[in-house]
mmCIF file with all atom_site columns, C-alpha atoms in Angstrom:
data_model
loop_
_atom_site.group_PDB
_atom_site.id
_atom_site.type_symbol
_atom_site.label_atom_id
_atom_site.label_alt_id
_atom_site.label_comp_id
_atom_site.label_asym_id
_atom_site.label_entity_id
_atom_site.label_seq_id
_atom_site.pdbx_PDB_ins_code
_atom_site.Cartn_x
_atom_site.Cartn_y
_atom_site.Cartn_z
_atom_site.occupancy
_atom_site.B_iso_or_equiv
_atom_site.pdbx_formal_charge
_atom_site.auth_seq_id
_atom_site.auth_comp_id
_atom_site.auth_asym_id
_atom_site.auth_atom_id
_atom_site.pdbx_PDB_model_num
ATOM 1   C CA . MET A 1 1   ? 28.310  -4.229  16.812  1.00 89.00 ? 1   MET A CA 1
ATOM 2   C CA . ARG A 1 2   ? 26.618  -6.777  19.102  1.00 94.00 ? 2   ARG A CA 1
ATOM 3   C CA . CYS A 1 3   ? 26.107  -10.184 17.562  1.00 96.00 ? 3   CYS A CA 1
ATOM 4   C CA . PRO A 1 4   ? 22.339  -11.005 17.508  1.00 96.00 ? 4   PRO A CA 1
ATOM 5   C CA . PHE A 1 5   ? 23.135  -14.707 18.051  1.00 97.00 ? 5   PHE A CA 1
ATOM 6   C CA . CYS A 1 6   ? 25.608  -14.750 20.980  1.00 97.00 ? 6   CYS A CA 1
ATOM 7   C CA . GLY A 1 7   ? 25.755  -11.135 22.156  1.00 96.00 ? 7   GLY A CA 1
ATOM 8   C CA . ASN A 1 8   ? 29.502  -10.775 21.564  1.00 96.00 ? 8   ASN A CA 1
ATOM 9   C CA . LEU A 1 9   ? 30.640  -7.192  20.786  1.00 95.00 ? 9   LEU A CA 1
ATOM 10  C CA . ASP A 1 10  ? 33.450  -8.259  18.461  1.00 94.00 ? 10  ASP A CA 1
ATOM 11  C CA . SER A 1 11  ? 32.493  -8.548  14.786  1.00 96.00 ? 11  SER A CA 1
ATOM 12  C CA . ARG A 1 12  ? 34.235  -7.791  11.534  1.00 96.00 ? 12  ARG A CA 1
ATOM 13  C CA . VAL A 1 13  ? 32.831  -6.237  8.371   1.00 97.00 ? 13  VAL A CA 1
ATOM 14  C CA . LEU A 1 14  ? 32.944  -8.593  5.366   1.00 97.00 ? 14  LEU A CA 1
ATOM 15  C CA . ASP A 1 15  ? 31.198  -6.394  2.822   1.00 96.00 ? 15  ASP A CA 1
ATOM 16  C CA . SER A 1 16  ? 29.786  -2.828  2.668   1.00 96.00 ? 16  SER A CA 1
ATOM 17  C CA . ARG A 1 17  ? 27.552  -1.385  -0.019  1.00 95.00 ? 17  ARG A CA 1
ATOM 18  C CA . PRO A 1 18  ? 24.999  1.415   -0.439  1.00 93.00 ? 18  PRO A CA 1
ATOM 19  C CA . ALA A 1 19  ? 21.348  0.583   0.361   1.00 90.00 ? 19  ALA A CA 1
ATOM 20  C CA . ASP A 1 20  ? 17.962  2.384   0.231   1.00 82.00 ? 20  ASP A CA 1
ATOM 21  C CA . ALA A 1 21  ? 18.953  4.486   -2.789  1.00 80.00 ? 21  ALA A CA 1
ATOM 22  C CA . GLY A 1 22  ? 22.130  5.709   -1.081  1.00 84.00 ? 22  GLY A CA 1
ATOM 23  C CA . GLN A 1 23  ? 20.339  6.646   2.166   1.00 83.00 ? 23  GLN A CA 1
ATOM 24  C CA . ALA A 1 24  ? 22.039  3.838   4.156   1.00 91.00 ? 24  ALA A CA 1
ATOM 25  C CA . ILE A 1 25  ? 25.037  1.548   4.118   1.00 95.00 ? 25  ILE A CA 1
ATOM 26  C CA . ARG A 1 26  ? 24.454  -2.182  4.297   1.00 96.00 ? 26  ARG A CA 1
ATOM 27  C CA . ARG A 1 27  ? 27.182  -4.161  6.040   1.00 97.00 ? 27  ARG A CA 1
ATOM 28  C CA . ARG A 1 28  ? 27.638  -7.919  6.202   1.00 97.00 ? 28  ARG A CA 1
ATOM 29  C CA . ARG A 1 29  ? 29.370  -8.878  9.421   1.00 98.00 ? 29  ARG A CA 1
ATOM 30  C CA . GLU A 1 30  ? 30.835  -11.948 10.972  1.00 98.00 ? 30  GLU A CA 1
ATOM 31  C CA . CYS A 1 31  ? 30.912  -12.542 14.698  1.00 97.00 ? 31  CYS A CA 1
ATOM 32  C CA . GLY A 1 32  ? 34.434  -13.043 16.116  1.00 96.00 ? 32  GLY A CA 1
ATOM 33  C CA . GLU A 1 33  ? 33.058  -15.439 18.778  1.00 96.00 ? 33  GLU A CA 1
ATOM 34  C CA . CYS A 1 34  ? 30.456  -17.712 17.173  1.00 97.00 ? 34  CYS A CA 1
ATOM 35  C CA . GLY A 1 35  ? 31.350  -17.136 13.508  1.00 97.00 ? 35  GLY A CA 1
ATOM 36  C CA . LYS A 1 36  ? 27.760  -16.496 12.440  1.00 98.00 ? 36  LYS A CA 1
ATOM 37  C CA . ARG A 1 37  ? 27.066  -13.788 9.856   1.00 97.00 ? 37  ARG A CA 1
ATOM 38  C CA . PHE A 1 38  ? 24.501  -11.004 10.044  1.00 97.00 ? 38  PHE A CA 1
ATOM 39  C CA . THR A 1 39  ? 23.569  -7.788  8.312   1.00 96.00 ? 39  THR A CA 1
ATOM 40  C CA . THR A 1 40  ? 23.493  -4.258  9.743   1.00 95.00 ? 40  THR A CA 1
ATOM 41  C CA . TYR A 1 41  ? 22.387  -0.978  8.250   1.00 93.00 ? 41  TYR A CA 1
ATOM 42  C CA . GLU A 1 42  ? 23.927  2.396   8.948   1.00 93.00 ? 42  GLU A CA 1
ATOM 43  C CA . ARG A 1 43  ? 21.788  5.518   8.479   1.00 87.00 ? 43  ARG A CA 1
ATOM 44  C CA . VAL A 1 44  ? 22.171  9.217   9.186   1.00 81.00 ? 44  VAL A CA 1
ATOM 45  C CA . ASP A 1 45  ? 20.623  10.057  12.549  1.00 73.00 ? 45  ASP A CA 1
ATOM 46  C CA . GLU A 1 46  ? 17.766  12.389  11.664  1.00 72.00 ? 46  GLU A CA 1
ATOM 47  C CA . VAL A 1 47  ? 15.257  14.378  13.615  1.00 78.00 ? 47  VAL A CA 1
ATOM 48  C CA . PRO A 1 48  ? 12.417  12.068  14.575  1.00 86.00 ? 48  PRO A CA 1
ATOM 49  C CA . LEU A 1 49  ? 9.367   12.084  12.344  1.00 91.00 ? 49  LEU A CA 1
ATOM 50  C CA . VAL A 1 50  ? 6.233   11.827  14.460  1.00 95.00 ? 50  VAL A CA 1
ATOM 51  C CA . VAL A 1 51  ? 3.126   10.094  13.191  1.00 95.00 ? 51  VAL A CA 1
ATOM 52  C CA . VAL A 1 52  ? -0.246  11.305  14.420  1.00 96.00 ? 52  VAL A CA 1
ATOM 53  C CA . LYS A 1 53  ? -2.552  8.269   14.603  1.00 93.00 ? 53  LYS A CA 1
ATOM 54  C CA . LYS A 1 54  ? -6.304  8.216   13.942  1.00 89.00 ? 54  LYS A CA 1
ATOM 55  C CA . ASP A 1 55  ? -7.061  8.347   17.663  1.00 92.00 ? 55  ASP A CA 1
ATOM 56  C CA . GLY A 1 56  ? -4.725  11.307  18.247  1.00 93.00 ? 56  GLY A CA 1
ATOM 57  C CA . ARG A 1 57  ? -1.811  9.296   19.705  1.00 96.00 ? 57  ARG A CA 1
ATOM 58  C CA . ARG A 1 58  ? 1.636   10.224  18.525  1.00 96.00 ? 58  ARG A CA 1
ATOM 59  C CA . GLU A 1 59  ? 4.468   7.823   17.829  1.00 95.00 ? 59  GLU A CA 1
ATOM 60  C CA . VAL A 1 60  ? 7.842   8.000   16.052  1.00 94.00 ? 60  VAL A CA 1
ATOM 61  C CA . PHE A 1 61  ? 7.695   6.904   12.384  1.00 94.00 ? 61  PHE A CA 1
ATOM 62  C CA . ASP A 1 62  ? 8.830   3.293   12.163  1.00 93.00 ? 62  ASP A CA 1
ATOM 63  C CA . ARG A 1 63  ? 9.827   2.274   8.642   1.00 92.00 ? 63  ARG A CA 1
ATOM 64  C CA . ASN A 1 64  ? 9.834   -1.372  9.730   1.00 93.00 ? 64  ASN A CA 1
ATOM 65  C CA . LYS A 1 65  ? 6.189   -1.140  10.771  1.00 94.00 ? 65  LYS A CA 1
ATOM 66  C CA . LEU A 1 66  ? 5.204   0.144   7.327   1.00 94.00 ? 66  LEU A CA 1
ATOM 67  C CA . LEU A 1 67  ? 7.388   -2.431  5.641   1.00 94.00 ? 67  LEU A CA 1
ATOM 68  C CA . SER A 1 68  ? 5.851   -5.201  7.710   1.00 94.00 ? 68  SER A CA 1
ATOM 69  C CA . GLY A 1 69  ? 2.318   -4.147  6.716   1.00 92.00 ? 69  GLY A CA 1
ATOM 70  C CA . LEU A 1 70  ? 3.293   -4.083  3.043   1.00 94.00 ? 70  LEU A CA 1
ATOM 71  C CA . ILE A 1 71  ? 5.016   -7.477  3.251   1.00 94.00 ? 71  ILE A CA 1
ATOM 72  C CA . LYS A 1 72  ? 1.823   -8.953  4.751   1.00 93.00 ? 72  LYS A CA 1
ATOM 73  C CA . ALA A 1 73  ? -0.283  -7.412  1.981   1.00 93.00 ? 73  ALA A CA 1
ATOM 74  C CA . CYS A 1 74  ? 2.080   -8.746  -0.658  1.00 93.00 ? 74  CYS A CA 1
ATOM 75  C CA . GLU A 1 75  ? 2.440   -12.239 0.798   1.00 92.00 ? 75  GLU A CA 1
ATOM 76  C CA . LYS A 1 76  ? 2.411   -14.849 -1.963  1.00 91.00 ? 76  LYS A CA 1
ATOM 77  C CA . ARG A 1 77  ? 2.305   -12.061 -4.581  1.00 92.00 ? 77  ARG A CA 1
ATOM 78  C CA . PRO A 1 78  ? 4.964   -11.302 -7.199  1.00 93.00 ? 78  PRO A CA 1
ATOM 79  C CA . VAL A 1 79  ? 6.346   -8.250  -5.372  1.00 91.00 ? 79  VAL A CA 1
ATOM 80  C CA . SER A 1 80  ? 9.903   -8.548  -4.077  1.00 92.00 ? 80  SER A CA 1
ATOM 81  C CA . VAL A 1 81  ? 10.939  -7.444  -0.623  1.00 92.00 ? 81  VAL A CA 1
ATOM 82  C CA . GLU A 1 82  ? 13.655  -5.321  -2.239  1.00 91.00 ? 82  GLU A CA 1
ATOM 83  C CA . ARG A 1 83  ? 10.937  -3.473  -4.219  1.00 93.00 ? 83  ARG A CA 1
ATOM 84  C CA . LEU A 1 84  ? 8.960   -2.954  -0.995  1.00 93.00 ? 84  LEU A CA 1
ATOM 85  C CA . GLU A 1 85  ? 12.099  -1.655  0.809   1.00 93.00 ? 85  GLU A CA 1
ATOM 86  C CA . ARG A 1 86  ? 12.735  0.845   -1.984  1.00 92.00 ? 86  ARG A CA 1
ATOM 87  C CA . PHE A 1 87  ? 9.160   2.015   -1.813  1.00 93.00 ? 87  PHE A CA 1
ATOM 88  C CA . VAL A 1 88  ? 9.298   2.483   1.978   1.00 94.00 ? 88  VAL A CA 1
ATOM 89  C CA . ALA A 1 89  ? 12.500  4.479   1.531   1.00 92.00 ? 89  ALA A CA 1
ATOM 90  C CA . GLU A 1 90  ? 10.733  6.666   -1.035  1.00 92.00 ? 90  GLU A CA 1
ATOM 91  C CA . ILE A 1 91  ? 7.804   7.296   1.331   1.00 93.00 ? 91  ILE A CA 1
ATOM 92  C CA . GLU A 1 92  ? 10.168  8.189   4.205   1.00 92.00 ? 92  GLU A CA 1
ATOM 93  C CA . LYS A 1 93  ? 12.133  10.510  1.969   1.00 90.00 ? 93  LYS A CA 1
ATOM 94  C CA . GLU A 1 94  ? 8.955   12.222  0.776   1.00 91.00 ? 94  GLU A CA 1
ATOM 95  C CA . LEU A 1 95  ? 7.708   12.653  4.340   1.00 92.00 ? 95  LEU A CA 1
ATOM 96  C CA . ARG A 1 96  ? 11.004  14.085  5.552   1.00 89.00 ? 96  ARG A CA 1
ATOM 97  C CA . ASN A 1 97  ? 11.223  16.430  2.550   1.00 89.00 ? 97  ASN A CA 1
ATOM 98  C CA . ARG A 1 98  ? 7.971   18.031  3.671   1.00 88.00 ? 98  ARG A CA 1
ATOM 99  C CA . MET A 1 99  ? 9.994   19.429  6.584   1.00 85.00 ? 99  MET A CA 1
ATOM 100 C CA . GLU A 1 100 ? 7.080   18.978  8.966   1.00 89.00 ? 100 GLU A CA 1
ATOM 101 C CA . PRO A 1 101 ? 7.863   17.397  12.317  1.00 89.00 ? 101 PRO A CA 1
ATOM 102 C CA . GLU A 1 102 ? 4.484   15.551  12.384  1.00 94.00 ? 102 GLU A CA 1
ATOM 103 C CA . VAL A 1 103 ? 2.565   13.718  9.721   1.00 95.00 ? 103 VAL A CA 1
ATOM 104 C CA . ASN A 1 104 ? -0.892  12.287  9.825   1.00 94.00 ? 104 ASN A CA 1
ATOM 105 C CA . SER A 1 105 ? -1.060  8.516   9.542   1.00 92.00 ? 105 SER A CA 1
ATOM 106 C CA . ALA A 1 106 ? -3.731  8.911   6.869   1.00 90.00 ? 106 ALA A CA 1
ATOM 107 C CA . ILE A 1 107 ? -1.160  10.451  4.539   1.00 93.00 ? 107 ILE A CA 1
ATOM 108 C CA . ILE A 1 108 ? 1.151   7.463   4.920   1.00 94.00 ? 108 ILE A CA 1
ATOM 109 C CA . GLY A 1 109 ? -1.752  5.023   4.425   1.00 91.00 ? 109 GLY A CA 1
ATOM 110 C CA . GLU A 1 110 ? -2.909  6.820   1.257   1.00 90.00 ? 110 GLU A CA 1
ATOM 111 C CA . LEU A 1 111 ? 0.620   6.901   -0.172  1.00 93.00 ? 111 LEU A CA 1
ATOM 112 C CA . ALA A 1 112 ? 0.938   3.134   0.435   1.00 93.00 ? 112 ALA A CA 1
ATOM 113 C CA . MET A 1 113 ? -2.498  2.427   -1.073  1.00 89.00 ? 113 MET A CA 1
ATOM 114 C CA . ASP A 1 114 ? -1.777  4.569   -4.162  1.00 90.00 ? 114 ASP A CA 1
ATOM 115 C CA . TRP A 1 115 ? 1.449   2.645   -4.774  1.00 92.00 ? 115 TRP A CA 1
ATOM 116 C CA . LEU A 1 116 ? -0.139  -0.775  -4.169  1.00 91.00 ? 116 LEU A CA 1
ATOM 117 C CA . ARG A 1 117 ? -3.054  0.107   -6.489  1.00 87.00 ? 117 ARG A CA 1
ATOM 118 C CA . GLU A 1 118 ? -0.510  0.426   -9.319  1.00 89.00 ? 118 GLU A CA 1
ATOM 119 C CA . GLU A 1 119 ? 1.801   -2.379  -8.180  1.00 90.00 ? 119 GLU A CA 1
ATOM 120 C CA . ASP A 1 120 ? -0.480  -5.267  -7.329  1.00 88.00 ? 120 ASP A CA 1
ATOM 121 C CA . GLU A 1 121 ? -4.288  -5.284  -7.229  1.00 86.00 ? 121 GLU A CA 1
ATOM 122 C CA . VAL A 1 122 ? -4.592  -8.170  -4.766  1.00 88.00 ? 122 VAL A CA 1
ATOM 123 C CA . ALA A 1 123 ? -2.068  -6.598  -2.358  1.00 91.00 ? 123 ALA A CA 1
ATOM 124 C CA . TYR A 1 124 ? -3.992  -3.329  -2.633  1.00 85.00 ? 124 TYR A CA 1
ATOM 125 C CA . VAL A 1 125 ? -7.259  -4.974  -1.584  1.00 84.00 ? 125 VAL A CA 1
ATOM 126 C CA . ARG A 1 126 ? -5.531  -6.756  1.291   1.00 85.00 ? 126 ARG A CA 1
ATOM 127 C CA . PHE A 1 127 ? -3.921  -3.585  2.565   1.00 88.00 ? 127 PHE A CA 1
ATOM 128 C CA . ALA A 1 128 ? -7.104  -1.566  2.102   1.00 82.00 ? 128 ALA A CA 1
ATOM 129 C CA . SER A 1 129 ? -9.157  -4.125  4.088   1.00 78.00 ? 129 SER A CA 1
ATOM 130 C CA . VAL A 1 130 ? -6.895  -3.617  7.105   1.00 79.00 ? 130 VAL A CA 1
ATOM 131 C CA . TYR A 1 131 ? -6.207  0.097   6.620   1.00 75.00 ? 131 TYR A CA 1
ATOM 132 C CA . ARG A 1 132 ? -9.834  1.075   6.062   1.00 72.00 ? 132 ARG A CA 1
ATOM 133 C CA . GLU A 1 133 ? -11.017 -1.208  8.896   1.00 69.00 ? 133 GLU A CA 1
ATOM 134 C CA . PHE A 1 134 ? -13.971 -2.617  6.948   1.00 66.00 ? 134 PHE A CA 1
ATOM 135 C CA . GLN A 1 135 ? -16.814 -3.414  9.313   1.00 67.00 ? 135 GLN A CA 1
ATOM 136 C CA . ASP A 1 136 ? -18.759 -5.627  6.868   1.00 67.00 ? 136 ASP A CA 1
ATOM 137 C CA . VAL A 1 137 ? -18.866 -6.934  3.332   1.00 70.00 ? 137 VAL A CA 1
ATOM 138 C CA . GLN A 1 138 ? -20.786 -3.814  2.186   1.00 74.00 ? 138 GLN A CA 1
ATOM 139 C CA . ASN A 1 139 ? -17.833 -1.550  3.086   1.00 71.00 ? 139 ASN A CA 1
ATOM 140 C CA . PHE A 1 140 ? -15.479 -3.978  1.321   1.00 69.00 ? 140 PHE A CA 1
ATOM 141 C CA . MET A 1 141 ? -17.622 -3.967  -1.826  1.00 74.00 ? 141 MET A CA 1
ATOM 142 C CA . GLN A 1 142 ? -17.770 -0.160  -1.873  1.00 75.00 ? 142 GLN A CA 1
ATOM 143 C CA . GLU A 1 143 ? -13.958 -0.027  -1.832  1.00 72.00 ? 143 GLU A CA 1
ATOM 144 C CA . LEU A 1 144 ? -13.793 -2.594  -4.633  1.00 73.00 ? 144 LEU A CA 1
ATOM 145 C CA . GLU A 1 145 ? -16.253 -0.579  -6.710  1.00 77.00 ? 145 GLU A CA 1
ATOM 146 C CA . LYS A 1 146 ? -14.134 2.557   -6.253  1.00 75.00 ? 146 LYS A CA 1
ATOM 147 C CA . PHE A 1 147 ? -11.084 0.576   -7.300  1.00 69.00 ? 147 PHE A CA 1
ATOM 148 C CA . LEU A 1 148 ? -12.742 -0.864  -10.410 1.00 72.00 ? 148 LEU A CA 1
ATOM 149 C CA . LYS A 1 149 ? -13.945 2.572   -11.546 1.00 76.00 ? 149 LYS A CA 1
ATOM 150 C CA . ARG A 1 150 ? -10.354 3.809   -11.737 1.00 70.00 ? 150 ARG A CA 1
#
């Protein structure tokens, strides 16, 4: 495994453990050249899951992109990154279990919003404001009213 710090190909595994509810193996490594430590994840190589975007473009599902959006929504909120990683793993598992090669981005967005609605109200509003692409305060208020009715 290439060291992200010095590029050396020689590293040794210090610790291995299951991650993402058994869907991956997390390995702590130490570079044989610079001595710095880093983490890698090993996953089963699966058939790509293609996401169909709002504008019709298609791109391969990127769990890190979803995780990044959720982390931004939950910034300075009491939601741990580990909890977010487990949720992203659940979403990916659900999408792959559908056995469909393509999934509409709206499905992923709605799954994320449903979870955030229950997990953290502020994070939900933050995520919704980006996901729904509010054009003005009126759109924002309509979403808040829907949220409060639930």
